[in-house]
PDB file of C-alpha atoms and ligand atoms in Angstrom:
ATOM      1  CA  MET X   1     144.639 213.873 201.586  1.00 51.00           C
ATOM      2  CA  PRO X   2     146.414 215.487 204.548  1.00 56.00           C
ATOM      3  CA  HIS X   3     149.214 212.888 204.544  1.00 55.00           C
ATOM      4  CA  PRO X   4     150.017 209.689 202.709  1.00 54.00           C
ATOM      5  CA  SER X   5     149.146 206.369 204.321  1.00 52.00           C
ATOM      6  CA  PRO X   6     152.062 204.329 205.692  1.00 45.00           C
ATOM      7  CA  GLU X   7     151.567 201.907 202.807  1.00 45.00           C
ATOM      8  CA  ALA X   8     151.843 204.657 200.207  1.00 44.00           C
ATOM      9  CA  ARG X   9     155.000 205.877 201.915  1.00 47.00           C
ATOM     10  CA  THR X  10     156.696 202.482 201.760  1.00 49.00           C
ATOM     11  CA  LEU X  11     155.461 201.523 198.316  1.00 69.00           C
ATOM     12  CA  ASP X  12     155.544 204.743 196.268  1.00 87.00           C
ATOM     13  CA  GLY X  13     156.409 203.825 192.692  1.00 92.00           C
ATOM     14  CA  PHE X  14     155.990 200.063 193.207  1.00 94.00           C
ATOM     15  CA  ARG X  15     153.702 198.527 190.590  1.00 95.00           C
ATOM     16  CA  LEU X  16     152.775 194.844 190.458  1.00 96.00           C
ATOM     17  CA  LEU X  17     151.306 193.628 187.167  1.00 96.00           C
ATOM     18  CA  PRO X  18     149.928 190.148 187.988  1.00 97.00           C
ATOM     19  CA  GLY X  19     149.750 187.723 185.058  1.00 98.00           C
ATOM     20  CA  PHE X  20     151.384 190.190 182.653  1.00 98.00           C
ATOM     21  CA  LEU X  21     152.790 187.247 180.660  1.00 98.00           C
ATOM     22  CA  GLY X  22     150.461 184.475 179.503  1.00 98.00           C
ATOM     23  CA  ARG X  23     151.505 180.834 179.541  1.00 98.00           C
ATOM     24  CA  GLY X  24     152.746 180.889 175.916  1.00 98.00           C
ATOM     25  CA  ASP X  25     155.045 183.860 176.522  1.00 98.00           C
ATOM     26  CA  GLN X  26     156.301 182.301 179.777  1.00 98.00           C
ATOM     27  CA  GLU X  27     157.206 179.090 177.949  1.00 98.00           C
ATOM     28  CA  ALA X  28     158.929 180.970 175.113  1.00 98.00           C
ATOM     29  CA  LEU X  29     160.893 183.066 177.597  1.00 98.00           C
ATOM     30  CA  ARG X  30     161.849 179.994 179.658  1.00 98.00           C
ATOM     31  CA  ASP X  31     163.233 178.324 176.528  1.00 98.00           C
ATOM     32  CA  GLU X  32     165.209 181.448 175.532  1.00 98.00           C
ATOM     33  CA  ILE X  33     166.698 181.647 179.029  1.00 98.00           C
ATOM     34  CA  PHE X  34     167.819 178.002 179.079  1.00 98.00           C
ATOM     35  CA  ALA X  35     169.327 178.342 175.595  1.00 98.00           C
ATOM     36  CA  ARG X  36     171.370 181.363 176.732  1.00 98.00           C
ATOM     37  CA  MET X  37     172.464 179.598 179.937  1.00 98.00           C
ATOM     38  CA  LYS X  38     174.446 177.154 177.766  1.00 98.00           C
ATOM     39  CA  GLN X  39     176.699 180.060 176.746  1.00 98.00           C
ATOM     40  CA  ALA X  40     176.551 181.816 180.140  1.00 98.00           C
ATOM     41  CA  PRO X  41     176.109 179.129 182.835  1.00 98.00           C
ATOM     42  CA  LEU X  42     174.672 179.840 186.270  1.00 98.00           C
ATOM     43  CA  TYR X  43     177.441 180.425 188.811  1.00 98.00           C
ATOM     44  CA  ILE X  44     177.490 180.755 192.603  1.00 98.00           C
ATOM     45  CA  PRO X  45     178.085 184.394 193.559  1.00 98.00           C
ATOM     46  CA  ARG X  46     180.147 185.070 196.698  1.00 98.00           C
ATOM     47  CA  MET X  47     179.774 187.827 199.257  1.00 97.00           C
ATOM     48  CA  PRO X  48     182.433 190.530 199.361  1.00 97.00           C
ATOM     49  CA  LYS X  49     185.156 190.023 202.014  1.00 97.00           C
ATOM     50  CA  SER X  50     183.725 186.854 203.636  1.00 98.00           C
ATOM     51  CA  GLY X  51     183.478 184.912 200.381  1.00 98.00           C
ATOM     52  CA  ALA X  52     180.323 183.215 201.705  1.00 98.00           C
ATOM     53  CA  PRO X  53     178.279 181.698 198.874  1.00 98.00           C
ATOM     54  CA  MET X  54     174.885 183.198 198.061  1.00 97.00           C
ATOM     55  CA  ARG X  55     171.889 180.829 198.033  1.00 96.00           C
ATOM     56  CA  VAL X  56     170.755 181.982 194.598  1.00 98.00           C
ATOM     57  CA  ARG X  57     172.697 181.045 191.468  1.00 98.00           C
ATOM     58  CA  MET X  58     173.063 183.787 188.865  1.00 98.00           C
ATOM     59  CA  THR X  59     173.957 184.713 185.328  1.00 99.00           C
ATOM     60  CA  ASN X  60     173.270 187.790 183.178  1.00 99.00           C
ATOM     61  CA  PHE X  61     172.184 188.897 179.720  1.00 99.00           C
ATOM     62  CA  GLY X  62     173.031 192.257 178.117  1.00 98.00           C
ATOM     63  CA  SER X  63     176.084 194.455 177.713  1.00 98.00           C
ATOM     64  CA  LEU X  64     176.686 194.561 181.491  1.00 98.00           C
ATOM     65  CA  GLY X  65     176.113 191.960 184.167  1.00 98.00           C
ATOM     66  CA  TRP X  66     175.957 192.234 187.957  1.00 98.00           C
ATOM     67  CA  VAL X  67     178.532 190.012 189.670  1.00 98.00           C
ATOM     68  CA  THR X  68     180.072 189.612 193.095  1.00 98.00           C
ATOM     69  CA  ASP X  69     183.077 187.749 194.480  1.00 97.00           C
ATOM     70  CA  LYS X  70     185.186 187.696 197.637  1.00 98.00           C
ATOM     71  CA  GLU X  71     188.034 189.834 196.317  1.00 97.00           C
ATOM     72  CA  ARG X  72     186.348 192.532 194.222  1.00 97.00           C
ATOM     73  CA  GLY X  73     182.813 192.666 195.658  1.00 97.00           C
ATOM     74  CA  TYR X  74     179.642 193.915 193.951  1.00 98.00           C
ATOM     75  CA  ARG X  75     180.020 195.418 190.481  1.00 98.00           C
ATOM     76  CA  TYR X  76     178.871 195.395 186.881  1.00 98.00           C
ATOM     77  CA  GLN X  77     181.127 193.918 184.218  1.00 98.00           C
ATOM     78  CA  GLU X  78     180.979 193.037 180.521  1.00 98.00           C
ATOM     79  CA  THR X  79     182.002 189.377 180.864  1.00 98.00           C
ATOM     80  CA  HIS X  80     181.000 186.181 182.682  1.00 98.00           C
ATOM     81  CA  PRO X  81     183.252 185.700 185.748  1.00 98.00           C
ATOM     82  CA  GLU X  82     183.975 182.025 184.975  1.00 98.00           C
ATOM     83  CA  THR X  83     184.049 181.827 181.164  1.00 98.00           C
ATOM     84  CA  GLY X  84     185.389 185.339 180.479  1.00 98.00           C
ATOM     85  CA  ARG X  85     182.942 185.605 177.573  1.00 98.00           C
ATOM     86  CA  PRO X  86     180.531 188.495 176.923  1.00 98.00           C
ATOM     87  CA  TRP X  87     176.993 187.996 178.260  1.00 98.00           C
ATOM     88  CA  PRO X  88     174.342 186.796 175.764  1.00 98.00           C
ATOM     89  CA  ALA X  89     171.907 189.370 174.365  1.00 98.00           C
ATOM     90  CA  ILE X  90     168.764 190.279 176.294  1.00 98.00           C
ATOM     91  CA  PRO X  91     165.807 188.417 174.684  1.00 98.00           C
ATOM     92  CA  ASP X  92     163.584 190.619 172.485  1.00 98.00           C
ATOM     93  CA  LEU X  93     160.485 189.753 174.521  1.00 98.00           C
ATOM     94  CA  VAL X  94     162.251 191.083 177.620  1.00 98.00           C
ATOM     95  CA  LEU X  95     163.245 194.345 175.886  1.00 98.00           C
ATOM     96  CA  GLN X  96     159.631 194.664 174.757  1.00 98.00           C
ATOM     97  CA  ILE X  97     158.412 194.320 178.361  1.00 98.00           C
ATOM     98  CA  TRP X  98     160.849 197.054 179.458  1.00 98.00           C
ATOM     99  CA  ASN X  99     159.526 199.331 176.699  1.00 97.00           C
ATOM    100  CA  ASP X 100     155.906 198.568 177.629  1.00 97.00           C
ATOM    101  CA  VAL X 101     156.149 199.109 181.392  1.00 96.00           C
ATOM    102  CA  GLY X 102     159.449 200.855 182.215  1.00 94.00           C
ATOM    103  CA  GLY X 103     158.550 204.360 181.085  1.00 94.00           C
ATOM    104  CA  TYR X 104     162.241 205.105 180.531  1.00 95.00           C
ATOM    105  CA  PRO X 105     163.778 206.386 177.278  1.00 94.00           C
ATOM    106  CA  ASP X 106     166.988 204.310 177.271  1.00 95.00           C
ATOM    107  CA  ALA X 107     167.287 200.538 176.899  1.00 96.00           C
ATOM    108  CA  PRO X 108     168.404 198.454 179.893  1.00 97.00           C
ATOM    109  CA  GLU X 109     172.054 197.371 179.867  1.00 97.00           C
ATOM    110  CA  ALA X 110     171.685 194.553 182.363  1.00 98.00           C
ATOM    111  CA  CYS X 111     169.344 191.619 182.796  1.00 98.00           C
ATOM    112  CA  LEU X 112     170.281 189.729 185.960  1.00 99.00           C
ATOM    113  CA  VAL X 113     169.036 186.137 186.100  1.00 99.00           C
ATOM    114  CA  ASN X 114     168.402 184.827 189.623  1.00 98.00           C
ATOM    115  CA  TYR X 115     167.755 181.083 189.935  1.00 98.00           C
ATOM    116  CA  TYR X 116     166.118 179.902 193.176  1.00 98.00           C
ATOM    117  CA  GLU X 117     166.137 176.192 193.974  1.00 98.00           C
ATOM    118  CA  GLY X 118     165.054 174.404 197.136  1.00 96.00           C
ATOM    119  CA  ASP X 119     165.245 176.682 200.162  1.00 97.00           C
ATOM    120  CA  ALA X 120     167.138 179.483 198.384  1.00 98.00           C
ATOM    121  CA  ARG X 121     166.221 182.982 199.525  1.00 98.00           C
ATOM    122  CA  MET X 122     167.628 186.509 199.315  1.00 98.00           C
ATOM    123  CA  GLY X 123     168.152 188.654 202.404  1.00 97.00           C
ATOM    124  CA  LEU X 124     166.866 192.205 202.776  1.00 97.00           C
ATOM    125  CA  HIS X 125     169.042 194.593 200.717  1.00 97.00           C
ATOM    126  CA  VAL X 126     169.054 197.742 198.572  1.00 97.00           C
ATOM    127  CA  ASP X 127     170.135 197.742 194.921  1.00 97.00           C
ATOM    128  CA  ALA X 128     172.807 200.446 194.923  1.00 95.00           C
ATOM    129  CA  ASP X 129     175.389 199.522 192.289  1.00 97.00           C
ATOM    130  CA  GLU X 130     173.743 201.462 189.432  1.00 96.00           C
ATOM    131  CA  GLU X 131     174.588 205.049 188.456  1.00 95.00           C
ATOM    132  CA  ALA X 132     171.217 205.598 186.748  1.00 93.00           C
ATOM    133  CA  TRP X 133     169.216 206.319 189.892  1.00 88.00           C
ATOM    134  CA  ASP X 134     166.245 207.756 188.020  1.00 92.00           C
ATOM    135  CA  ALA X 135     165.665 204.564 186.010  1.00 96.00           C
ATOM    136  CA  PRO X 136     163.210 201.957 187.307  1.00 97.00           C
ATOM    137  CA  VAL X 137     164.010 198.294 187.841  1.00 97.00           C
ATOM    138  CA  VAL X 138     161.669 195.880 186.058  1.00 98.00           C
ATOM    139  CA  SER X 139     161.316 192.322 187.384  1.00 98.00           C
ATOM    140  CA  ILE X 140     159.836 189.264 185.650  1.00 98.00           C
ATOM    141  CA  SER X 141     158.973 186.123 187.652  1.00 98.00           C
ATOM    142  CA  LEU X 142     158.878 182.600 186.189  1.00 99.00           C
ATOM    143  CA  GLY X 143     158.175 179.263 187.884  1.00 99.00           C
ATOM    144  CA  ASP X 144     157.279 178.743 191.544  1.00 98.00           C
ATOM    145  CA  THR X 145     155.764 181.633 193.524  1.00 98.00           C
ATOM    146  CA  ALA X 146     158.087 183.770 195.639  1.00 98.00           C
ATOM    147  CA  VAL X 147     157.240 185.352 198.963  1.00 98.00           C
ATOM    148  CA  PHE X 148     158.776 188.766 198.283  1.00 98.00           C
ATOM    149  CA  ARG X 149     159.253 191.409 200.980  1.00 97.00           C
ATOM    150  CA  ILE X 150     159.500 195.152 200.417  1.00 96.00           C
ATOM    151  CA  GLY X 151     160.014 197.856 203.022  1.00 95.00           C
ATOM    152  CA  GLY X 152     161.076 201.478 202.973  1.00 94.00           C
ATOM    153  CA  LEU X 153     164.239 203.529 202.697  1.00 94.00           C
ATOM    154  CA  LEU X 154     165.472 202.428 206.134  1.00 96.00           C
ATOM    155  CA  ARG X 155     166.181 198.832 207.106  1.00 97.00           C
ATOM    156  CA  SER X 156     164.024 199.426 210.196  1.00 96.00           C
ATOM    157  CA  ASP X 157     160.968 200.606 208.175  1.00 95.00           C
ATOM    158  CA  PRO X 158     157.884 198.365 208.192  1.00 94.00           C
ATOM    159  CA  THR X 159     157.815 195.768 205.424  1.00 95.00           C
ATOM    160  CA  ARG X 160     155.036 194.217 203.425  1.00 95.00           C
ATOM    161  CA  SER X 161     154.897 190.717 201.958  1.00 96.00           C
ATOM    162  CA  VAL X 162     153.905 190.310 198.301  1.00 96.00           C
ATOM    163  CA  ARG X 163     153.572 187.021 196.394  1.00 98.00           C
ATOM    164  CA  LEU X 164     155.216 187.007 192.972  1.00 98.00           C
ATOM    165  CA  ALA X 165     153.806 184.275 190.726  1.00 98.00           C
ATOM    166  CA  SER X 166     154.910 183.005 187.318  1.00 98.00           C
ATOM    167  CA  GLY X 167     154.204 185.617 184.649  1.00 98.00           C
ATOM    168  CA  ASP X 168     154.002 188.523 187.104  1.00 98.00           C
ATOM    169  CA  VAL X 169     155.946 191.666 186.242  1.00 97.00           C
ATOM    170  CA  CYS X 170     156.810 194.357 188.753  1.00 96.00           C
ATOM    171  CA  VAL X 171     158.109 197.850 188.222  1.00 96.00           C
ATOM    172  CA  LEU X 172     160.180 199.525 190.932  1.00 96.00           C
ATOM    173  CA  GLY X 173     160.180 203.231 190.232  1.00 95.00           C
ATOM    174  CA  GLY X 174     160.133 206.383 192.333  1.00 93.00           C
ATOM    175  CA  SER X 175     161.232 205.930 195.929  1.00 92.00           C
ATOM    176  CA  SER X 176     160.568 202.152 195.801  1.00 94.00           C
ATOM    177  CA  ARG X 177     163.712 201.930 193.644  1.00 95.00           C
ATOM    178  CA  ARG X 178     165.779 202.560 196.773  1.00 95.00           C
ATOM    179  CA  ALA X 179     163.650 200.491 199.135  1.00 96.00           C
ATOM    180  CA  PHE X 180     164.906 197.519 201.144  1.00 97.00           C
ATOM    181  CA  HIS X 181     163.612 194.255 199.678  1.00 97.00           C
ATOM    182  CA  GLY X 182     164.300 190.531 199.623  1.00 98.00           C
ATOM    183  CA  VAL X 183     162.863 187.084 198.981  1.00 98.00           C
ATOM    184  CA  ASP X 184     161.804 185.141 202.105  1.00 98.00           C
ATOM    185  CA  ARG X 185     161.107 181.843 200.389  1.00 98.00           C
ATOM    186  CA  ILE X 186     159.865 180.019 197.331  1.00 98.00           C
ATOM    187  CA  LEU X 187     156.646 178.018 197.559  1.00 98.00           C
ATOM    188  CA  PRO X 188     157.414 174.594 196.029  1.00 98.00           C
ATOM    189  CA  GLY X 189     154.957 173.016 193.605  1.00 98.00           C
ATOM    190  CA  THR X 190     153.117 176.259 192.774  1.00 98.00           C
ATOM    191  CA  SER X 191     153.995 176.225 189.052  1.00 98.00           C
ATOM    192  CA  ARG X 192     154.663 173.614 186.394  1.00 98.00           C
ATOM    193  CA  LEU X 193     156.648 175.938 184.118  1.00 98.00           C
ATOM    194  CA  LEU X 194     160.085 174.652 185.187  1.00 98.00           C
ATOM    195  CA  ALA X 195     160.440 170.850 184.961  1.00 98.00           C
ATOM    196  CA  LYS X 196     162.722 170.710 188.013  1.00 97.00           C
ATOM    197  CA  GLY X 197     160.708 173.290 189.978  1.00 98.00           C
ATOM    198  CA  GLY X 198     162.206 176.410 191.484  1.00 98.00           C
ATOM    199  CA  ARG X 199     161.989 179.986 190.311  1.00 99.00           C
ATOM    200  CA  ILE X 200     163.736 182.265 187.828  1.00 99.00           C
ATOM    201  CA  ASN X 201     163.637 186.019 188.287  1.00 98.00           C
ATOM    202  CA  LEU X 202     164.871 188.443 185.649  1.00 99.00           C
ATOM    203  CA  THR X 203     165.667 191.996 186.736  1.00 98.00           C
ATOM    204  CA  LEU X 204     166.209 194.616 184.068  1.00 98.00           C
ATOM    205  CA  ARG X 205     168.356 197.563 184.948  1.00 98.00           C
ATOM    206  CA  ARG X 206     169.754 200.720 183.443  1.00 97.00           C
ATOM    207  CA  VAL X 207     173.284 200.949 184.894  1.00 97.00           C
ATOM    208  CA  ARG X 208     175.103 203.929 183.389  1.00 94.00           C
ATOM    209  CA  ALA X 209     173.658 207.415 183.841  1.00 89.00           C
TER     210      ALA X 209
HETATM  211  C1  MD3 H 301     162.742 196.655 194.921  1.00 62.53           C
HETATM  212  N1  MD3 H 301     165.720 190.208 193.156  1.00 62.53           N
HETATM  213  O1  MD3 H 301     168.058 190.864 191.975  1.00 62.53           O
HETATM  214  S1  MD3 H 301     162.828 191.103 192.147  1.00 62.53           S
HETATM  215  C2  MD3 H 301     167.708 191.555 192.954  1.00 62.53           C
HETATM  216  O2  MD3 H 301     162.981 188.066 193.195  1.00 62.53           O
HETATM  217  C3  MD3 H 301     166.456 191.200 193.665  1.00 62.53           C
HETATM  218  O3  MD3 H 301     165.018 187.750 192.604  1.00 62.53           O
HETATM  219  C4  MD3 H 301     164.528 189.720 193.785  1.00 62.53           C
HETATM  220  O4  MD3 H 301     166.157 191.795 194.635  1.00 62.53           O
HETATM  221  C5  MD3 H 301     164.131 188.427 193.137  1.00 62.53           C
HETATM  222  O5  MD3 H 301     168.323 192.532 193.364  1.00 62.53           O
HETATM  223  C6  MD3 H 301     163.411 190.703 193.753  1.00 62.53           C
HETATM  224  C7  MD3 H 301     161.926 192.579 192.466  1.00 62.53           C
HETATM  225  C8  MD3 H 301     162.822 193.749 192.764  1.00 62.53           C
HETATM  226  C9  MD3 H 301     163.968 193.996 192.056  1.00 62.53           C
HETATM  227  C10 MD3 H 301     164.711 195.128 192.287  1.00 62.53           C
HETATM  228  C11 MD3 H 301     164.304 196.037 193.246  1.00 62.53           C
HETATM  229  C12 MD3 H 301     162.432 194.606 193.731  1.00 62.53           C
HETATM  230  C13 MD3 H 301     163.161 195.767 193.978  1.00 62.53           C
HETATM  231  C14 MD3 H 301     164.998 197.227 193.480  1.00 62.53           C
HETATM  232  C15 MD3 H 301     164.546 198.110 194.398  1.00 62.53           C
HETATM  233  C16 MD3 H 301     163.416 197.822 195.147  1.00 62.53           C
HETATM  234 FE1   FE H 302     167.410 193.592 194.761  1.00 62.53          FE
END
């Protein structure tokens, strides 16, 4: 091939594994997540400087969790910002998924839990708070389908829309790891996994180099 297609250029290293988790595994994982959220409740993250609330509620599992607030901005820390307690352990099934698809020798330190309800969405951004730049990010979707958008290394690069359904896993390796991405919207009523509807996304990350 004389040159890569535009799609290959924007999506190098992006792998979508549709239906990676069957219904039984999705239900087991859902139950493990809700059990852990009793110890580490969802909180409303706030943008650095402005203090504007994000639309997605969050919590974390693992030795490090991604948090943000008005005063100190984006960072990883060992404790929940509201309870001050350590984050719960990452579920074994989730560590197993990382081992199966991540292709990375070290275990993830962080499992960010994003909870989308109603018209929650996530604007186009780059994940840049990790030192381990060579490690992939692995994402697991549960509940209603998300309209996910991924572009290239520049905000102005063309983007492509990808639907992420319950049980889908995606791996962001190679140059896709530094690509702009976001969630445009959640399609209500597309899954019966979560009694109250909405969507949970888990992202697994290696933080320290
Ligand atoms: C592409 N989460 O938590 S998951 C995030 O659905 C985040 O909740 C979205 O973006 C969600 O930062 C998207 C898929 C994903 C995760 C990390 C990426 C795509 C990515 C990092 C780099 C490029
Ligand atoms: Fe992201």
